[in-house]
mmCIF file of C-alpha atoms and ligand atoms in Angstrom:
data_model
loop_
_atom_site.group_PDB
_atom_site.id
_atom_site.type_symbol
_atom_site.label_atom_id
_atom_site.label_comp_id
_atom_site.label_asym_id
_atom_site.label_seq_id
_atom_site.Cartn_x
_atom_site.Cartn_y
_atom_site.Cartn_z
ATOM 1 C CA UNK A 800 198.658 194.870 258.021
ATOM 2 C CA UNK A 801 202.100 193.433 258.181
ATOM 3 C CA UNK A 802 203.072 195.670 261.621
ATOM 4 C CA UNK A 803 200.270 194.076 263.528
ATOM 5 C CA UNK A 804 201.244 190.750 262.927
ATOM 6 C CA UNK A 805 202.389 189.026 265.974
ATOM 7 C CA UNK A 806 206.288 187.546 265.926
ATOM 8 C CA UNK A 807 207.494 184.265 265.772
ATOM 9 C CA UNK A 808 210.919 183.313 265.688
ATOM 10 C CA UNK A 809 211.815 179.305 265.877
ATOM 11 C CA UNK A 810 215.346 177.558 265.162
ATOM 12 C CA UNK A 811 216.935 174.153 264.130
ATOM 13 C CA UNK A 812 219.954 173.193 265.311
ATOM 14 C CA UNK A 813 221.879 171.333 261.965
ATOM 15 C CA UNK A 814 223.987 168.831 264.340
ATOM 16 C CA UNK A 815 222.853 165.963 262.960
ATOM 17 C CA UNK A 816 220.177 164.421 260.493
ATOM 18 C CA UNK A 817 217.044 165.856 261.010
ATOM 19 C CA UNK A 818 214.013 163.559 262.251
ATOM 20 C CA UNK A 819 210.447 162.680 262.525
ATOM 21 C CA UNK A 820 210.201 164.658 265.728
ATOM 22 C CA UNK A 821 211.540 167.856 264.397
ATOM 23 C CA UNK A 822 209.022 167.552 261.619
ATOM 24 C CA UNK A 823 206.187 166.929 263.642
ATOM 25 C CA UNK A 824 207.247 168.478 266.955
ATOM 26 C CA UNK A 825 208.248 171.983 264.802
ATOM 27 C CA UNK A 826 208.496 172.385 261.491
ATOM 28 C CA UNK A 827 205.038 170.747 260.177
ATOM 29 C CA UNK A 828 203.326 173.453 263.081
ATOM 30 C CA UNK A 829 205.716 175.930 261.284
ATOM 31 C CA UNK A 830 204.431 175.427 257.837
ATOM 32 C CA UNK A 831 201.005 175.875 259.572
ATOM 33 C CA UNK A 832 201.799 179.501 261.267
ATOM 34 C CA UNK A 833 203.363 181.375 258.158
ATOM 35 C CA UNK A 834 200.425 183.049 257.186
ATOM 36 C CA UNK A 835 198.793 184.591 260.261
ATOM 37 C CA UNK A 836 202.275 185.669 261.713
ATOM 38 C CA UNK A 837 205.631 187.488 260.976
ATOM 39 C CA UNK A 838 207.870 184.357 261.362
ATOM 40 C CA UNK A 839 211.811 184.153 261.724
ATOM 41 C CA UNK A 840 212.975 180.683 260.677
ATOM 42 C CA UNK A 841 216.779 180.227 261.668
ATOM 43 C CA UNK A 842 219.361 177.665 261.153
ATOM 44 C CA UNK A 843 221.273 177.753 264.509
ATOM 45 C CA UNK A 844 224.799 176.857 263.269
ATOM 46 C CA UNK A 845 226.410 178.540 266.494
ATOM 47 C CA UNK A 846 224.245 176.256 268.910
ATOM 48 C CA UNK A 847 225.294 173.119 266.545
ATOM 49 C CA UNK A 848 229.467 173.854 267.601
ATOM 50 C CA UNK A 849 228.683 173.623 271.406
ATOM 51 C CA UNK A 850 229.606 169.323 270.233
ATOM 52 C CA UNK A 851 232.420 169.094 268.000
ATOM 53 C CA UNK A 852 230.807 169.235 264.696
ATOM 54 C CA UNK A 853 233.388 168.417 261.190
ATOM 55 C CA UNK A 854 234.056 171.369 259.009
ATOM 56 C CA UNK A 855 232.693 169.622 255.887
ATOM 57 C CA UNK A 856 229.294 168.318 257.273
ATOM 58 C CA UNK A 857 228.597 171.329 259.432
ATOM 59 C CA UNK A 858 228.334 173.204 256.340
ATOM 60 C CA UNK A 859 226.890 170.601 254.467
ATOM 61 C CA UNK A 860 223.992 170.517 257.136
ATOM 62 C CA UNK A 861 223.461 173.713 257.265
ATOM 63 C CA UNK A 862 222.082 173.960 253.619
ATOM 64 C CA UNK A 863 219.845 170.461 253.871
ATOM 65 C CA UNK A 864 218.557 171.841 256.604
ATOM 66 C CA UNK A 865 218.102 175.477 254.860
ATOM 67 C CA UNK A 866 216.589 172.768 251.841
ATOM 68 C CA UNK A 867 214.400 171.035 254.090
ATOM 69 C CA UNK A 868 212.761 174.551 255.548
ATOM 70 C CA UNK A 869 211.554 175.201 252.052
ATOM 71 C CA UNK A 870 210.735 171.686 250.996
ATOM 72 C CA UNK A 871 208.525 171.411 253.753
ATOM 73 C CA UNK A 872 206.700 173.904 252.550
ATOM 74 C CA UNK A 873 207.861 177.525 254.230
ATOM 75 C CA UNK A 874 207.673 180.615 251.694
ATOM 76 C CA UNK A 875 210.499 182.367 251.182
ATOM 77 C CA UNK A 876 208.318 185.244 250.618
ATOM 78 C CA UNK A 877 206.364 185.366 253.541
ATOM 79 C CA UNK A 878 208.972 184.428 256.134
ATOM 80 C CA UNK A 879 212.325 185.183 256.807
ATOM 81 C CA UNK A 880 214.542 182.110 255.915
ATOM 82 C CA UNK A 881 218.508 182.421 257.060
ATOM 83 C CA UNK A 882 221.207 181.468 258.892
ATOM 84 C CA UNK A 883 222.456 182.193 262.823
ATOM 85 C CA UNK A 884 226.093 183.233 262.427
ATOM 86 C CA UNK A 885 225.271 185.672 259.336
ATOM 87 C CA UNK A 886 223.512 187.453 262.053
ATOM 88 C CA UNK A 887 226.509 188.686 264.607
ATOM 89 C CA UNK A 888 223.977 190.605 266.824
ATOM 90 C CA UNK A 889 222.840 186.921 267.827
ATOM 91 C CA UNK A 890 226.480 186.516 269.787
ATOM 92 C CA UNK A 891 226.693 189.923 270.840
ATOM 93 C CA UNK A 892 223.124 190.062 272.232
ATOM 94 C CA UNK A 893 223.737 186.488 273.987
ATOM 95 C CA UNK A 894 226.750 188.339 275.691
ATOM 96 C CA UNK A 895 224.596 191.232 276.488
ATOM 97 C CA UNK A 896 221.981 188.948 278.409
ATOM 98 C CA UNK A 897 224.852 186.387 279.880
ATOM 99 C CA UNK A 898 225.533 189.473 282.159
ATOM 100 C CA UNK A 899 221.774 189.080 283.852
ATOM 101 C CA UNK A 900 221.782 185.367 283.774
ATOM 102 C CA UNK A 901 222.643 183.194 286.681
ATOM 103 C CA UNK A 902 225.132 179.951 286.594
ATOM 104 C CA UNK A 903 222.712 178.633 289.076
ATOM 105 C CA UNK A 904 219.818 178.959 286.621
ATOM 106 C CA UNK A 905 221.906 177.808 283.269
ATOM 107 C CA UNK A 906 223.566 174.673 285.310
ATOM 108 C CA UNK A 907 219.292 173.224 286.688
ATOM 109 C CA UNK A 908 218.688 172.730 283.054
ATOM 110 C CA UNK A 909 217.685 169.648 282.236
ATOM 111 C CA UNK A 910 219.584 169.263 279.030
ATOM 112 C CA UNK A 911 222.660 170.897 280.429
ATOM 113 C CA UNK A 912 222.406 167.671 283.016
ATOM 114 C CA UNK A 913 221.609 164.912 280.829
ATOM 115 C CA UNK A 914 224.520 166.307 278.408
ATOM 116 C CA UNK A 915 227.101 167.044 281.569
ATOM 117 C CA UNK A 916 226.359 163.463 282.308
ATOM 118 C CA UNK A 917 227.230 162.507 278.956
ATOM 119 C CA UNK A 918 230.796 164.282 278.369
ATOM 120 C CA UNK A 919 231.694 164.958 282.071
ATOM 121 C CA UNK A 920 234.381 167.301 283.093
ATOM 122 C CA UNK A 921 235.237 168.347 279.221
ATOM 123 C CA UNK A 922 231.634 169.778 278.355
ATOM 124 C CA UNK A 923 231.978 172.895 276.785
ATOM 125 C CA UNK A 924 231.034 176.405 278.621
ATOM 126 C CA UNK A 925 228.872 176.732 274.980
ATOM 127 C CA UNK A 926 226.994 173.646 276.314
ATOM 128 C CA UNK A 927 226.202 175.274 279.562
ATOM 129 C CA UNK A 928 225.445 178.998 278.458
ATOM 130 C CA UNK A 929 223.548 177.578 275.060
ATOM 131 C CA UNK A 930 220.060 178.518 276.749
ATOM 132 C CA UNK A 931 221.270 182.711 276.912
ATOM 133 C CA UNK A 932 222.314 182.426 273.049
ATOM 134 C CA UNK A 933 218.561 180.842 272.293
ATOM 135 C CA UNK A 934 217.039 183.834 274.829
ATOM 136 C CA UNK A 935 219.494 186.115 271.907
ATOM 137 C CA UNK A 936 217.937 184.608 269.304
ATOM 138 C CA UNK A 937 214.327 184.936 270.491
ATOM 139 C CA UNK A 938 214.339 188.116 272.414
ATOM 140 C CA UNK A 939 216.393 190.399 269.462
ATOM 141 C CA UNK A 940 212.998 189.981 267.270
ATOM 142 C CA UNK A 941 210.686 190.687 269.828
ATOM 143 C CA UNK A 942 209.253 187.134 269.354
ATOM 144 C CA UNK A 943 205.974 186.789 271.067
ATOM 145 C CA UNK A 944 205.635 183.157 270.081
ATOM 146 C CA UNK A 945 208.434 180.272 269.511
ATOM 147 C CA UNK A 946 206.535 177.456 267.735
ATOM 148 C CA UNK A 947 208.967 174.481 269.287
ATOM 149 C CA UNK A 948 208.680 170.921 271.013
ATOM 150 C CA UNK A 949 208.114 169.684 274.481
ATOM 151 C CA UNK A 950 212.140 169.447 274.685
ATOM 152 C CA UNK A 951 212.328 173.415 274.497
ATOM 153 C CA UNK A 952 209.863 174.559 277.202
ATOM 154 C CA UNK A 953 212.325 174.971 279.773
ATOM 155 C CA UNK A 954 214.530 176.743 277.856
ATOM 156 C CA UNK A 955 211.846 179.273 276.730
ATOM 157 C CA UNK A 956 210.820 179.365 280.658
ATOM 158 C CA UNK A 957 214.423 181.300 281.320
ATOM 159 C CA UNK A 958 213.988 183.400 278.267
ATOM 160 C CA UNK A 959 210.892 184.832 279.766
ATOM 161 C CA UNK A 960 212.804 185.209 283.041
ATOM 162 C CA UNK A 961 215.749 186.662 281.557
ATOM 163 C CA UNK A 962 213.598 188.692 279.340
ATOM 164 C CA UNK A 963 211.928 189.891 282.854
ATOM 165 C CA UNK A 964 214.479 190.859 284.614
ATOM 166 C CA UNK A 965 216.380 193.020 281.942
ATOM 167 C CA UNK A 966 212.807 194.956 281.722
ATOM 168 C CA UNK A 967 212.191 195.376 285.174
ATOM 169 C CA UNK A 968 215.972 196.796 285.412
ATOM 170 C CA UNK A 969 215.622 199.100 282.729
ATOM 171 C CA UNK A 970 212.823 199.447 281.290
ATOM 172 C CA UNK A 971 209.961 197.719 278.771
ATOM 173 C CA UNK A 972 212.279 196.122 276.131
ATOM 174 C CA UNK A 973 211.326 192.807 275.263
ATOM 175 C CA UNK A 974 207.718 191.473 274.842
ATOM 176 C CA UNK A 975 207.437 187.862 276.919
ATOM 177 C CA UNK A 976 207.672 185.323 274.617
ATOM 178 C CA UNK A 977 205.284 182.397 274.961
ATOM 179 C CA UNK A 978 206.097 178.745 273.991
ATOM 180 C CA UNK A 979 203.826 177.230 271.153
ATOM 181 C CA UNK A 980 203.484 173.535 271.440
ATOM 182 C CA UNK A 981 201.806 171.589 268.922
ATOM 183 C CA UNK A 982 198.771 169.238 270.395
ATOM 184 C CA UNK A 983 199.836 166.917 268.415
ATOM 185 C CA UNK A 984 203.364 165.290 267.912
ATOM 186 C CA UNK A 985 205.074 167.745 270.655
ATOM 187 C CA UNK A 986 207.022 164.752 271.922
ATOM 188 C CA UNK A 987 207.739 161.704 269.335
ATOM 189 C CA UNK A 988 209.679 159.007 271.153
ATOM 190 C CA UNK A 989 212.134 156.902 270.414
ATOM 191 C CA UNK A 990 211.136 153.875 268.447
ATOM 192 C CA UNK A 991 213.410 151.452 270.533
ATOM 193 C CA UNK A 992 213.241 152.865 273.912
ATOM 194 C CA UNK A 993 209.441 154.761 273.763
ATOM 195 C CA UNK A 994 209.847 156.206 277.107
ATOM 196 C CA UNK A 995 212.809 158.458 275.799
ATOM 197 C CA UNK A 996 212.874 161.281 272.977
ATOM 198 C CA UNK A 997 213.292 160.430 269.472
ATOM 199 C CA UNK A 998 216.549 162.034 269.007
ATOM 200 C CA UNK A 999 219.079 162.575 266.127
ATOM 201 C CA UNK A 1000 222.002 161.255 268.179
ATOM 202 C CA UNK A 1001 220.472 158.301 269.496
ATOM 203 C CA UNK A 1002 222.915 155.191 269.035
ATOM 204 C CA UNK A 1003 220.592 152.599 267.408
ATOM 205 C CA UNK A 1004 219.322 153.840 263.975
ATOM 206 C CA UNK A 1005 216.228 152.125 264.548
ATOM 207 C CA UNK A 1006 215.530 154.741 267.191
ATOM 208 C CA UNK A 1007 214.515 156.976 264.613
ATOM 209 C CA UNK A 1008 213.280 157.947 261.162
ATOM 210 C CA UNK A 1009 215.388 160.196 259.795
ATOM 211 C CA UNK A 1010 212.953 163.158 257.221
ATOM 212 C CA UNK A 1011 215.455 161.714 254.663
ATOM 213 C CA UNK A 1012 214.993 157.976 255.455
ATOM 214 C CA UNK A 1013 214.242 156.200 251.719
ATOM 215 C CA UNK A 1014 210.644 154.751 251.924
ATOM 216 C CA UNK A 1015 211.774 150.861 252.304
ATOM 217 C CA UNK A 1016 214.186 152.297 255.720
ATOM 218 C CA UNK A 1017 210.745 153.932 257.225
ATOM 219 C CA UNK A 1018 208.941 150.685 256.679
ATOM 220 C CA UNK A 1019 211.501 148.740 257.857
ATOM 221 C CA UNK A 1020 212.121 150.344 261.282
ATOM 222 C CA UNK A 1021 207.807 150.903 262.081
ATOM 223 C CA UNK A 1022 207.742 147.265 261.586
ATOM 224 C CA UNK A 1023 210.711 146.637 264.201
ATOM 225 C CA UNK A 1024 209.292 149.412 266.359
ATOM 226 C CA UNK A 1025 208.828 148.148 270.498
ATOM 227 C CA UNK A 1026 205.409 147.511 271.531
ATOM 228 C CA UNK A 1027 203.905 145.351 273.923
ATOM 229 C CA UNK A 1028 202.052 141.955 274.040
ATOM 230 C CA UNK A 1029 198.995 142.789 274.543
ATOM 231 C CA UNK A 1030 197.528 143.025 271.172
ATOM 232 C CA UNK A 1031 195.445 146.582 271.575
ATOM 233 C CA UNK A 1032 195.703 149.537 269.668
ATOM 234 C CA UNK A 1033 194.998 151.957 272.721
ATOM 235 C CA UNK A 1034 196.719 155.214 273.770
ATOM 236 C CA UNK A 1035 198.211 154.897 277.118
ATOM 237 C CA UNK A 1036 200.708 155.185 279.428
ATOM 238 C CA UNK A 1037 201.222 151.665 280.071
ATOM 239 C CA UNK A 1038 201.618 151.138 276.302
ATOM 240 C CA UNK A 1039 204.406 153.669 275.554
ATOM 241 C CA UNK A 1040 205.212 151.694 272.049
ATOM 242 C CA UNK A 1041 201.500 151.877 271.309
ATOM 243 C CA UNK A 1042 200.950 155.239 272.245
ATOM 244 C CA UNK A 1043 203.554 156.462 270.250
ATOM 245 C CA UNK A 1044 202.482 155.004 266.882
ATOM 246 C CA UNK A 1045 199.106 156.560 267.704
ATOM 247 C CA UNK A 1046 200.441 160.112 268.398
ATOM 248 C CA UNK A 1047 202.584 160.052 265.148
ATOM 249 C CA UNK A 1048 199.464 158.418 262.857
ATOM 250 C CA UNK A 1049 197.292 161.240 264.463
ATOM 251 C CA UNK A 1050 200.153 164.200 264.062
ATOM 252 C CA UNK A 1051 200.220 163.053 260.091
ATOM 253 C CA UNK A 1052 196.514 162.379 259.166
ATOM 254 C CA UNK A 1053 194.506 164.330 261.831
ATOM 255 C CA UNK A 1054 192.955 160.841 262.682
ATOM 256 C CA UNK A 1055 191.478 161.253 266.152
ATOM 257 C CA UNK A 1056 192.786 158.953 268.398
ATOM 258 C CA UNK A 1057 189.685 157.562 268.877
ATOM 259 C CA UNK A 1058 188.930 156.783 265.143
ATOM 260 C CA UNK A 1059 192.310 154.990 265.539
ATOM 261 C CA UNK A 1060 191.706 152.987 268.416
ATOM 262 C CA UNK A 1061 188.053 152.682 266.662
ATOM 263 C CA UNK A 1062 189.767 151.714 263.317
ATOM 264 C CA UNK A 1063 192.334 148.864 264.804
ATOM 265 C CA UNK A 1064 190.079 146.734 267.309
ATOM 266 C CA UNK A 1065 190.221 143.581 267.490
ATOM 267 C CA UNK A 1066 192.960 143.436 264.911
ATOM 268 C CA UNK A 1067 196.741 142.980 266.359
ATOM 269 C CA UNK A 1068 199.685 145.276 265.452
ATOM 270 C CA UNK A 1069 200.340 144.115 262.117
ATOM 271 C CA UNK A 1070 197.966 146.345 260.004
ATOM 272 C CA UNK A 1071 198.254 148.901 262.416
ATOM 273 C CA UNK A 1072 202.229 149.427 262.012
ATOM 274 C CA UNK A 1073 201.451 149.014 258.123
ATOM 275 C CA UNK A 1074 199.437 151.876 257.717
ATOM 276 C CA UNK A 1075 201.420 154.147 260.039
ATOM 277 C CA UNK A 1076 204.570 153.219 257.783
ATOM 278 C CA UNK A 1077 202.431 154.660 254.825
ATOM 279 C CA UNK A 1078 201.711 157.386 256.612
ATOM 280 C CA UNK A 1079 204.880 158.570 257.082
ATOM 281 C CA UNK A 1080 206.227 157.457 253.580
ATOM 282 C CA UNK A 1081 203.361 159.471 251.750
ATOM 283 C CA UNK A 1082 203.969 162.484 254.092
ATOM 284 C CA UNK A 1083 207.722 162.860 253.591
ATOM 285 C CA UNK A 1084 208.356 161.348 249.945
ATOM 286 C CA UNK A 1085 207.403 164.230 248.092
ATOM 287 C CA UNK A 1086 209.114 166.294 250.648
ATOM 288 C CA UNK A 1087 212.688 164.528 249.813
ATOM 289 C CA UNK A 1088 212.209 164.923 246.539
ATOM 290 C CA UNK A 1089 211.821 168.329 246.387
ATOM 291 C CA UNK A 1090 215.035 168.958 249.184
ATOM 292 C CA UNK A 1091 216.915 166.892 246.476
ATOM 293 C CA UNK A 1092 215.795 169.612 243.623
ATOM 294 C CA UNK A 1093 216.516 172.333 246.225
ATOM 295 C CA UNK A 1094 219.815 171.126 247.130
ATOM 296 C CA UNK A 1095 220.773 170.788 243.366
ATOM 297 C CA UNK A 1096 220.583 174.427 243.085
ATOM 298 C CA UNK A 1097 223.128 176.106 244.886
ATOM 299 C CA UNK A 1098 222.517 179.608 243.427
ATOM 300 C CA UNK A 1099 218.583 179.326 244.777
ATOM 301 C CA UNK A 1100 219.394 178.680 248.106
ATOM 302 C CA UNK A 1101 222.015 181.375 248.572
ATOM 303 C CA UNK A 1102 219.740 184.349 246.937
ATOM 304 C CA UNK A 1103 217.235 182.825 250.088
ATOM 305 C CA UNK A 1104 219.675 183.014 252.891
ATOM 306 C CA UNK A 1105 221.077 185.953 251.852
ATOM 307 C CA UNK A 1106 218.097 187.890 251.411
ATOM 308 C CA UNK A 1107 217.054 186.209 255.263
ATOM 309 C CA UNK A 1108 220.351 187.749 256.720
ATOM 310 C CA UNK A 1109 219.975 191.088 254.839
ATOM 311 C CA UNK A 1110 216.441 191.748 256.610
ATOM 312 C CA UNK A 1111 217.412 189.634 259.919
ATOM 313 C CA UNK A 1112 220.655 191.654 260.467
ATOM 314 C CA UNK A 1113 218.373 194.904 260.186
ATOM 315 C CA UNK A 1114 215.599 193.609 262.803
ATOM 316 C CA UNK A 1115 218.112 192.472 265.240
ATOM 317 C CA UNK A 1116 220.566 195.187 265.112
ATOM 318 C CA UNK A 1117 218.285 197.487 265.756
ATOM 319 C CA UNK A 1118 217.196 195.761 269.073
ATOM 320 C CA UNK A 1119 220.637 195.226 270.058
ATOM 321 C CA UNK A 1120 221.139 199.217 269.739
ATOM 322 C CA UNK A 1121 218.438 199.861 272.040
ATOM 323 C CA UNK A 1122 219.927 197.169 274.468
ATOM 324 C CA UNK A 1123 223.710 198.496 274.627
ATOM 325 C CA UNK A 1124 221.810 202.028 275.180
ATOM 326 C CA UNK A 1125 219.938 200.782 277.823
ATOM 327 C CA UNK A 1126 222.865 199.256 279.969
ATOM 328 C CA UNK A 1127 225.249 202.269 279.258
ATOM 329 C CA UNK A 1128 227.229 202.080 276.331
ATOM 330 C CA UNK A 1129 228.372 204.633 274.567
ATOM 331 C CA UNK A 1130 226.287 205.049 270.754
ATOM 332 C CA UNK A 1131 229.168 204.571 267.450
HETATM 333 P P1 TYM B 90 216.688 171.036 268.126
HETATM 334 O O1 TYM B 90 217.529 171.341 266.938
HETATM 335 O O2 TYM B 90 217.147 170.007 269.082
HETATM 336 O O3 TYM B 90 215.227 170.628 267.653
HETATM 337 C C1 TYM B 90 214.503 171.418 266.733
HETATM 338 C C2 TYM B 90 213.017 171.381 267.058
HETATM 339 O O4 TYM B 90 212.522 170.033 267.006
HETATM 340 C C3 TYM B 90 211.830 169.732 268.208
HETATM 341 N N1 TYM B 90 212.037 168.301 268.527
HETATM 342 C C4 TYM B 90 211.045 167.440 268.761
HETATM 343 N N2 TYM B 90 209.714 167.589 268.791
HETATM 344 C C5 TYM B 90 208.962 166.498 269.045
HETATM 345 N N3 TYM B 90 209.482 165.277 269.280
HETATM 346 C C6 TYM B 90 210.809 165.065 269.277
HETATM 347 N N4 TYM B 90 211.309 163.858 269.499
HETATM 348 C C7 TYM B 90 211.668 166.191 269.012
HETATM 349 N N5 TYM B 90 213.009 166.356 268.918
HETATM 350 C C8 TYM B 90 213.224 167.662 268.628
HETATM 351 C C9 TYM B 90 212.460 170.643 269.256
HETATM 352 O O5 TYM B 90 211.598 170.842 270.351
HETATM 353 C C10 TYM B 90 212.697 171.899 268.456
HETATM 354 O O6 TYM B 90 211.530 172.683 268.408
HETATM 355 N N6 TYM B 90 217.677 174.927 271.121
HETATM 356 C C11 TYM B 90 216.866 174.469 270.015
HETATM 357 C C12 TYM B 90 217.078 175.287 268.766
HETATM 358 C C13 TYM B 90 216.955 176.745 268.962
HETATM 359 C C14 TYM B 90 215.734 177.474 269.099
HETATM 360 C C15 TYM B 90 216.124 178.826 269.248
HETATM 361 C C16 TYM B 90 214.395 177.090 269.081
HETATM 362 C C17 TYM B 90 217.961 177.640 269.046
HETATM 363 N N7 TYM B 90 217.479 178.894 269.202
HETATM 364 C C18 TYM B 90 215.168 179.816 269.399
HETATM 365 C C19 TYM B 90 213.448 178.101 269.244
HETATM 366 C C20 TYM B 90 213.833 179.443 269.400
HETATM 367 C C21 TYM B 90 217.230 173.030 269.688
HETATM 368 O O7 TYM B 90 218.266 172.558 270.019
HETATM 369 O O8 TYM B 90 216.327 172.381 268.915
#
């Protein structure tokens, strides 16, 4: 039965070009989860403006990314599909839980610090308080799981806290929400630099594959992807190049990284990188081609995310109702 279905609520923020990493490290798990659980899929357009984002491709991005949710294979009938901002009780609520959250707690992030580092003085308070708005998002639906990668545990460790707190000041509200990381492909790395994160705003394209990278562009940057001299397909830590190629080949096929390691011996890097190239190619082309069809047909994709807000804005509203009665405020 549908009410004894456990919650999941994940987001993706649609700053930038989406990559390998979100695929594996989220949505591919996503696609996985839809059946067994009642999952909220969000496009977080109000964590994307905490950088300067440009009218045109903000919006833009917010529908390829709405395009790529479905082409990778999430129903619009089991799971609800839709976007952040058409769901006010997302900024209220993050208000709501800014008041038991401390500037100690928000500024010991580890994102916060790498991104502080990055703009200095002129970061953005959004920047700093965009942990409490991701607590909103999960802790409005009563998530009990939030299917994300490696990246997000921290944040999900100060929902819980948060989460805590307000209960243990009031009363029972929120369930604890646990973090779901995939086993495999929770971390991809950065093709250049493999002891960093493949990210979207990496500098070097060849840092990344992009989910909409053409076929000949994947192929191209596996086959310029950093390894090592040492000839060995092997998954370790002193092979971070290696390792990586491994953990994507094994996130795509469900090769064992032993039947890799088995597969490659003896043989160099050069078949190796070939088939994880194909890997990726066969896993995403059909994917881009159906975002393209998706994308083509405007009136599809809005009778999706408005239908998402229409039974979003009901589930959260009524858990931001119980909130403002909790702390005091008066009911409308
Ligand atoms: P975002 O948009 O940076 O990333 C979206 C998802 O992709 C995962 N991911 C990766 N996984 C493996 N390897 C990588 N290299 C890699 N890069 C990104 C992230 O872990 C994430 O699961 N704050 C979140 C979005 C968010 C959210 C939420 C998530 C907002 N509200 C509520 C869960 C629940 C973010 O910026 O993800």
């Amino acid at each position: 039965m549908e009410e004894n279905k456990k919650i999941i609520f994940s987001g993706i923020q649609p700053s930038g070009n989406l990559t390998l990493g979100n695929y594996l490290g989220a949505l591919k798990n996503w696609v996985k989860l839809q059946d067994e659980y009642e999952c909220y899929y969000c496009v977080v357009d109000l964590h994307a403006i905490t950088v300067r984002q440009e009218p045109k491709d903000l919006r833009r991005r917010t529908l390829e990314v709405l395009a790529i949710y479905l082409a990778a294979g999430l129903d619009p009938e089991k799971n609800t599909i839709f976007i952040q901002s058409h769901v006010p009780a997302h900024a209220e609520g993050a208000w709501l839980l800014n008041c038991f959250t401390y500037t100690g707690e928000l500024s010991r992030m580890t994102q916060f610090k790498d991104k502080s580092q990055r703009y200095g003085e002129s970061i953005s308070a959004g920047l700093l308080d965009y942990p409490v708005l991701m607590a909103a998002d999960i802790l409005l639906y009563n998530a009990n799981l939030v299917p994300v990668g490696k990246d997000q545990k921290q944040h999900l460790e100060l929902t819980r806290d948060i989460a805590e707190r307000f209960n243990s000041l009031y009363s029972p509200t929120f369930n604890i929400p646990e973090p779901y990381i995939p086993e495999l492909g929770a971390k991809v790395m950065d093709l250049q630099e493999p002891t960093k994160k493949m990210s979207k705003s990496a500098d070097n394209p060849n840092s990344y594959i992009l989910i909409m990278d053409p076929p000949d562009v994947i192929r191209k940057k596996i086959s310029r992807a950093v390894t090592d001299s040492l000839g060995i397909v092997k998954y370790n830590d002193e092979q971070p190049g290696v390792k990586n190629l491994i953990t994507i080949l094994n996130a795509i096929t469900g090769m064992s990284i032993d039947q890799i390691e088995k597969k490659y011996e003896g043989q160099g890097y050069a078949q190796f990188k070939l088939d994880v190239a194909d890997a990726i190619v066969n896993e995403l082309e059909p994917i881009q081609k159906r975002i393209n069809e998706i994308l083509n047909d405007k009136e599809y994709l809005e009778s999706i995310y408005r239908k998402g807000a229409e039974k979003a804005n009901y589930v959260a509203n009524k858990m931001l109702r119980k909130m403002q009665k909790k702390i005091g405020f008066i009911p409308r």
